[in-house]
Coordinates of C-alpha atoms in Angstrom, one line a residue:
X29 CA -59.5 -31.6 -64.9
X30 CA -57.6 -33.2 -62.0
X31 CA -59.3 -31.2 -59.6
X32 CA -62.5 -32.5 -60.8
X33 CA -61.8 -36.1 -61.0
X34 CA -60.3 -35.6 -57.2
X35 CA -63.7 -34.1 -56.2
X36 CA -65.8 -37.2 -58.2
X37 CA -63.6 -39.5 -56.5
X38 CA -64.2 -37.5 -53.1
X39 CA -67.9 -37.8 -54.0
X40 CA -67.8 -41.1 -54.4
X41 CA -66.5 -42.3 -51.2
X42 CA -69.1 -40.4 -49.4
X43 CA -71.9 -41.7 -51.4
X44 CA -70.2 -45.7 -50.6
X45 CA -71.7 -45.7 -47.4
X46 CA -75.0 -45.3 -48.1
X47 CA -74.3 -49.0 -49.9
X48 CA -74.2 -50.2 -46.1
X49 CA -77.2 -48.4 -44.7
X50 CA -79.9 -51.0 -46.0
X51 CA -77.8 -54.1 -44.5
X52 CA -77.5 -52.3 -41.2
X53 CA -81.0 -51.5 -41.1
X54 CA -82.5 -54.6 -42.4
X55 CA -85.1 -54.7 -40.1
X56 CA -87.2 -51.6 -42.1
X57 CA -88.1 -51.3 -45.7
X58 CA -86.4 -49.3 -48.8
X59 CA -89.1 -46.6 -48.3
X60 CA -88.2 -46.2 -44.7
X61 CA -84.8 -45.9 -45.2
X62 CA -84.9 -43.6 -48.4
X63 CA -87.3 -41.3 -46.2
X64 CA -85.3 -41.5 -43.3
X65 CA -82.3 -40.4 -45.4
X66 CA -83.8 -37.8 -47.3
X67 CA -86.0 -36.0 -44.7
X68 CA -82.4 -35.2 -42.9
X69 CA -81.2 -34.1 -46.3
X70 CA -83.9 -31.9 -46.7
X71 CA -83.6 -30.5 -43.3
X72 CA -79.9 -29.3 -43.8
X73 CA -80.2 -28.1 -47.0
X74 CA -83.1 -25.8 -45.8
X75 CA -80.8 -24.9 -42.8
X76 CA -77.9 -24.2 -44.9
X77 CA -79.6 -22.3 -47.7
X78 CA -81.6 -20.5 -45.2
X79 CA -79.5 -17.0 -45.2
X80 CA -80.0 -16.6 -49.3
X81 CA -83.2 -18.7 -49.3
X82 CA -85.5 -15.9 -50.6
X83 CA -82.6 -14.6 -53.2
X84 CA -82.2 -18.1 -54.6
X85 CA -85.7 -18.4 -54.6
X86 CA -86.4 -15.4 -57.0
X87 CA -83.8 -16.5 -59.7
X88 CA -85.4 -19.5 -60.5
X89 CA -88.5 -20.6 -62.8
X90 CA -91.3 -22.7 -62.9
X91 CA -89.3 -25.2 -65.2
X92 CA -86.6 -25.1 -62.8
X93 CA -88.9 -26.1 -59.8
X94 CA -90.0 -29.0 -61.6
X95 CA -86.2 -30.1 -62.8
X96 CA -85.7 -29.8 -59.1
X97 CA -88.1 -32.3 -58.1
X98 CA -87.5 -34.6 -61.2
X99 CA -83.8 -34.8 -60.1
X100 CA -84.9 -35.1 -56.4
X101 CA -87.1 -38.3 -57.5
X102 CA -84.5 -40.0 -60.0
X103 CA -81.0 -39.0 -58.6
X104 CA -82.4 -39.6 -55.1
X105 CA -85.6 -40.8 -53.5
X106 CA -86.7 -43.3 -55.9
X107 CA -82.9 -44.0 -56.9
X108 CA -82.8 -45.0 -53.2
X109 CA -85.3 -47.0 -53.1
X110 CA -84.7 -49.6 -56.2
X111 CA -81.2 -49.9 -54.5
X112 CA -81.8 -50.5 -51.7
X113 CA -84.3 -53.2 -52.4
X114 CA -81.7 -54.9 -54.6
X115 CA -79.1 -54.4 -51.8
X116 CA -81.8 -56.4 -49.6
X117 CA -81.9 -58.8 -51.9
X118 CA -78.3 -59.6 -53.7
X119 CA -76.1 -58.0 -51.5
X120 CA -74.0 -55.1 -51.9
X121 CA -71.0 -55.9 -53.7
X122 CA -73.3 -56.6 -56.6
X123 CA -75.9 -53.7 -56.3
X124 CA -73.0 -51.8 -56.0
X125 CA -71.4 -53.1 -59.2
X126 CA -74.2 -52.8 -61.3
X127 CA -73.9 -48.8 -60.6
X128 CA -70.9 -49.4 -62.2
X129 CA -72.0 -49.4 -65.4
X130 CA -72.8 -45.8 -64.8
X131 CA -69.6 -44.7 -66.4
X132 CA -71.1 -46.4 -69.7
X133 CA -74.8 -45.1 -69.9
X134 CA -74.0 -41.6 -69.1
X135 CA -70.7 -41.7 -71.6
X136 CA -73.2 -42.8 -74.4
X137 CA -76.0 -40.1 -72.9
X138 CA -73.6 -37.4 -73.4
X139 CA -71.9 -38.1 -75.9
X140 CA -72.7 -35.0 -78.2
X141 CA -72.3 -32.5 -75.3
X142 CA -69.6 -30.0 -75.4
X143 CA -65.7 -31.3 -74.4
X144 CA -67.0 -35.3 -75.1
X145 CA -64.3 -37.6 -76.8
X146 CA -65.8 -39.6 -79.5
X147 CA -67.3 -42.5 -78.6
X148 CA -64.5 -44.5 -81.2
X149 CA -61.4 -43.4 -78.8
X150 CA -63.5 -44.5 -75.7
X151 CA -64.5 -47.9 -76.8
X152 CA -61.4 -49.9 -75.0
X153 CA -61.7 -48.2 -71.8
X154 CA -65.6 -49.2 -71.9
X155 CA -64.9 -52.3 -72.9
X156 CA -62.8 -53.1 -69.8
X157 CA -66.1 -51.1 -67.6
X158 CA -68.3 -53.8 -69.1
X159 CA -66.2 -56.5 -68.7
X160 CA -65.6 -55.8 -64.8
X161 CA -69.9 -55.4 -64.5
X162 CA -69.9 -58.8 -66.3
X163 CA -67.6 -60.6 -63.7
X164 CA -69.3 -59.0 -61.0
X165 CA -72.7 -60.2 -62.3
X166 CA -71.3 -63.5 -63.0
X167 CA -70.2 -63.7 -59.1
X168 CA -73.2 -62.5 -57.6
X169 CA -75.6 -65.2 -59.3
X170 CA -72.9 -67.3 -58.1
X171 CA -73.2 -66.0 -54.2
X172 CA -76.9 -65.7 -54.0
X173 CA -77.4 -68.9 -55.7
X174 CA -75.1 -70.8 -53.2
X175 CA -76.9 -68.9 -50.7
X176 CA -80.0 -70.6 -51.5
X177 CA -81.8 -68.1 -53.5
X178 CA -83.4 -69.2 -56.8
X179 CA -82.3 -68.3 -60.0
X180 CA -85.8 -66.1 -59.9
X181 CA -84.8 -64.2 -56.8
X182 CA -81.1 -63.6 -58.2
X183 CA -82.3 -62.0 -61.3
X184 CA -85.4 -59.8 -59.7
X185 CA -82.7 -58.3 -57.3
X186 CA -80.1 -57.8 -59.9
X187 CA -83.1 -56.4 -61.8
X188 CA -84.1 -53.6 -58.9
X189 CA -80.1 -53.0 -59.4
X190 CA -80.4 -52.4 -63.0
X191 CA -83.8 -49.7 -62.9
X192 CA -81.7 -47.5 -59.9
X193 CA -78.8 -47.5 -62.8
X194 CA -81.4 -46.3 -65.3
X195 CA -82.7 -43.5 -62.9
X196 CA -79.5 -42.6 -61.0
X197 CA -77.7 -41.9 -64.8
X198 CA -80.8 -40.2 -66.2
X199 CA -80.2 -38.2 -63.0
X200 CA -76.7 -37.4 -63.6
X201 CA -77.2 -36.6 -67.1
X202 CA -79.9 -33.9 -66.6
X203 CA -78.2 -32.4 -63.5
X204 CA -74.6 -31.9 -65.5
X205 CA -76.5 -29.8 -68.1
X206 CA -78.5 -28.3 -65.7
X207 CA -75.5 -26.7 -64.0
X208 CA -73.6 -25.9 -67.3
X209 CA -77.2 -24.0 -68.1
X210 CA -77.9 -22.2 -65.1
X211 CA -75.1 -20.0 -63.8
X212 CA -77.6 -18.0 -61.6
X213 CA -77.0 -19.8 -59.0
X214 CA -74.0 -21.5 -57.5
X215 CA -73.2 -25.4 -57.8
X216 CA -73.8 -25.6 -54.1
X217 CA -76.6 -23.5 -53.8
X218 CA -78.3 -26.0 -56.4
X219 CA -77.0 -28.5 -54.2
X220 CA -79.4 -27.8 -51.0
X221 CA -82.2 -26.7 -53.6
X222 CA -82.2 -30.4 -54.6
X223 CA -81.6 -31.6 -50.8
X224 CA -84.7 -29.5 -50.3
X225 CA -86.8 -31.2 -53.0
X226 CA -85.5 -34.4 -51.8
X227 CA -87.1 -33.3 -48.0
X228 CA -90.4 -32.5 -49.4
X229 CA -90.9 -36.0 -51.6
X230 CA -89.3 -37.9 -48.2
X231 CA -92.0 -35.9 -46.0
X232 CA -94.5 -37.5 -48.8
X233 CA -93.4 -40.8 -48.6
X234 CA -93.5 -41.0 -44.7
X235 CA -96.8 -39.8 -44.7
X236 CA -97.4 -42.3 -47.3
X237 CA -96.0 -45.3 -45.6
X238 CA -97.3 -44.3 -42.4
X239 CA -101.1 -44.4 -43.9
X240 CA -100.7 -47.6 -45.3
X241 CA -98.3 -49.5 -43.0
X242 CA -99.7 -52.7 -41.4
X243 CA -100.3 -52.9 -38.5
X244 CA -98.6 -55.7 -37.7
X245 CA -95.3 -53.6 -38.0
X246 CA -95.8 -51.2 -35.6
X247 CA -95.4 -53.9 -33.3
X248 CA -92.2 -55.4 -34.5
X249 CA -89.0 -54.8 -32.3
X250 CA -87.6 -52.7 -34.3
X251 CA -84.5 -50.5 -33.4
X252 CA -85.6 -46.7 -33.9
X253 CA -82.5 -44.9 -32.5
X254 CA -80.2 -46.9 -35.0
X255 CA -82.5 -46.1 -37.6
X256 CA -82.3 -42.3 -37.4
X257 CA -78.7 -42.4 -36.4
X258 CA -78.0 -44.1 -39.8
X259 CA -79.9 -41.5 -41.4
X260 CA -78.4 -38.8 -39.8
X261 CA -74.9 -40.4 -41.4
X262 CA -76.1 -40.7 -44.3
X263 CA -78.3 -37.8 -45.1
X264 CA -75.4 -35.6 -44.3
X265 CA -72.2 -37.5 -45.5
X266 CA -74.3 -39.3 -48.3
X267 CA -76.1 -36.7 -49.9
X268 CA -75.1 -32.9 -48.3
X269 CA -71.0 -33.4 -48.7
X270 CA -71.4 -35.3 -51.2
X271 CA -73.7 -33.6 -53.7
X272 CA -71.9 -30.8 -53.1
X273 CA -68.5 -32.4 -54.2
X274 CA -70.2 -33.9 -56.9
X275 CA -71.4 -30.9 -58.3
X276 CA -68.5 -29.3 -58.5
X277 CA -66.9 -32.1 -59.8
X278 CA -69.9 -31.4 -63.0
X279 CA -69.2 -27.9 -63.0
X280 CA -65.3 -28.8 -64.5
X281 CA -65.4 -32.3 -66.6
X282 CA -67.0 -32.7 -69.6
X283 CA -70.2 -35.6 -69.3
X284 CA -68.4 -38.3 -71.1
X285 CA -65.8 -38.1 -68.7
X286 CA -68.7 -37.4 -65.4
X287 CA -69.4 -40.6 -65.7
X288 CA -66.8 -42.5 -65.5
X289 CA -65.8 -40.6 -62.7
X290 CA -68.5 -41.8 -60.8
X291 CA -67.4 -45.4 -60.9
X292 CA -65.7 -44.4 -57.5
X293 CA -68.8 -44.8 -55.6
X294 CA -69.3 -48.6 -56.6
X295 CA -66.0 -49.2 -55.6
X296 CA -65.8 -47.6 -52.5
X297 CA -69.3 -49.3 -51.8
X298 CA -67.1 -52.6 -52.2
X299 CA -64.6 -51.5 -49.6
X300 CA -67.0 -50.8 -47.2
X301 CA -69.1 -53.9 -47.7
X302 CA -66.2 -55.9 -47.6
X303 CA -65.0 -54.3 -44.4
X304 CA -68.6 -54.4 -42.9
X305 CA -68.5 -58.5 -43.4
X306 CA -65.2 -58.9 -42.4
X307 CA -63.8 -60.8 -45.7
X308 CA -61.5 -60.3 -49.1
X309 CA -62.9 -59.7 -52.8
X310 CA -63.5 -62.9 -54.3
X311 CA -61.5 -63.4 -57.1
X312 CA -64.0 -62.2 -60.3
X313 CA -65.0 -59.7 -57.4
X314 CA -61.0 -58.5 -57.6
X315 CA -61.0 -58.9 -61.7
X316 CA -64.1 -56.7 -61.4
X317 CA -62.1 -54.1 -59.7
X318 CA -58.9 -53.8 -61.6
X319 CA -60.9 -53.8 -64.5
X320 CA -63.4 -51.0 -63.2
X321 CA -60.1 -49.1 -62.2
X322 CA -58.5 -49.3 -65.0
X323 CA -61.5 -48.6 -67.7
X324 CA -61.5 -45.2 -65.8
X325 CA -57.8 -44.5 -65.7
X326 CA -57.6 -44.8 -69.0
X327 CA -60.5 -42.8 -70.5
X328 CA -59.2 -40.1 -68.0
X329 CA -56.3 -40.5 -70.2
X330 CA -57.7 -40.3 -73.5
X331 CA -59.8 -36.9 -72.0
X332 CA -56.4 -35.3 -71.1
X333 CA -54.8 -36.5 -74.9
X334 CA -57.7 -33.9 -76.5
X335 CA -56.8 -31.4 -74.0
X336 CA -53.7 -30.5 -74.6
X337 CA -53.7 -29.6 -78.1
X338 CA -56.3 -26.8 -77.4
X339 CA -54.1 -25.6 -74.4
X340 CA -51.0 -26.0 -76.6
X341 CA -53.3 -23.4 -78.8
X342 CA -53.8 -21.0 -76.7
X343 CA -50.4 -20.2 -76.0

């Protein structure tokens, strides 16, 4: 189980960065950048899955094709898209923190799946996930308000925050069974099938965007070599690493306890916003955090207490 939280964790400081990418590049739209991001995904999963392409290929079914391509659109392009709109809008210390609440819609998702704790023994270390989300909620309407946005424009970005929650943990919900389910292939092999899927819907969307941009934008100054180096950062450290990670991290911890693992990427995300504007965690921003921290130390804890009498069995 330590392995796996170490991988999740691993996971989730890859997947921080891609918190960053729409602030860098704030000069192109969410599509843009999710396409950008996902058509170098695609690329190296094809590359990489290239040598047992045609042997993966024949194991799997017409049902999985199409999980492949639902899990491409919720865990990634779409997911990618709402987020970075709402990290456009509100900033990414509370984008960020709203995909904190992961922990708590996937622990409630999976709750009747094989090695979950009962919901009763995790209701204090939710409790404390919840509260940190609240504080960080509180603070951002806070920020953007002082910032001179309107309450309006606080609550529609906090909003885009809130549907890339809902399809990033419907994501991680139907990917966890899907690799407990389907042992012909390896964690990473399903890795770069999903990266592939994930190429093929960006390829879409760029064609897409480029049928109905304006024209007006082609003729913006717009910085194009940034732009792809960003993608090529985060297509490979933000998806291909760390989908892999993550999936192995799946392969070894029950769902309840998945999710709170992934409270690591909001938390990194912080780090790395924090770093990129050069300040400190405000203070409900550092309540947030020990709070966040601490919900996930301690359902780890209450996983490891239903462990050990099964171990203690088997010997």
């Amino acid at each position: 189980m330590r392995t796996g939280v170490l991988l999740g964790a691993a996971a989730g400081a890859c997947w921080g960065l891609m918190f960053v990418a729409p602030v860098v590049l704030s000069a192109f739209t969410p599509l843009e950048i999710a396409a950008g991001r996902f058509a170098v995904y695609g690329l190296v999963s094809l590359l990489l899955l290239s040598p047992a392409l045609v042997t993966v290929w024949r194991r799997l079914s017409g049902r999985d094709l199409l999980l492949l391509l639902l899990l491409a659109a919720c865990g990634s392009v779409v997911f990618y898209i709402l987020l970075s709109a709402a990290i456009q809008r509100v900033g990414v210390a509370p984008a960020g923190l709203i995909m904190g609440l992961v922990p708590l819609v996937v622990t409630l998702w999976g709750r009747n799946d094989e090695g979950a704790v009962p919901l009763a023994r995790l209701v204090w270390p939710l409790a404390m996930v919840l509260l940190g989300i609240l504080c960080i909620n509180l603070d951002a309407l806070e920020a953007t308000l002082a910032a001179g946005l309107t309450w309006l424009e606080a609550a529609g970005g906090l909003m885009l925050g809130f549907a890339a929650l809902f399809s990033w943990s419907l994501y991680a919900v139907l990917n966890a069974r899907a690799l407990k389910h389907r042992q012909q292939v390896t964690s990473q092999q399903w890795s770069h099938l999903v990266g592939i899927a994930c190429g093929l819907l960006a390829l879409g969307l760029l064609g897409y965007n480029h049928l109905l941009a304006e024209p007006v934008a082609a003729t913006q100054a717009r910085d194009w070599t940034l732009f792809w180096g960003i993608s090529v950062v985060i297509g490979i450290t933000g998806s291909v690493v760390a989908n892999i990670l993550w999936n192995a991290a799946s392969r070894r911890l029950p769902l309840t306890l998945t999710g709170q693992v992934f409270v690591f990427e909001p938390l990194f995300a912080l780090i790395y916003g924090f770093a990129y504007a050069g300040r400190w965690p405000r203070p409900l921003e550092t309540l947030a955090i020990v709070l966040l921290l601490g919900g996930v130390a301690w359902a780890v804890a209450r996983h490891a207490e239903k462990r050990e009498p099964a171990e203690i069995t088997e010997h």
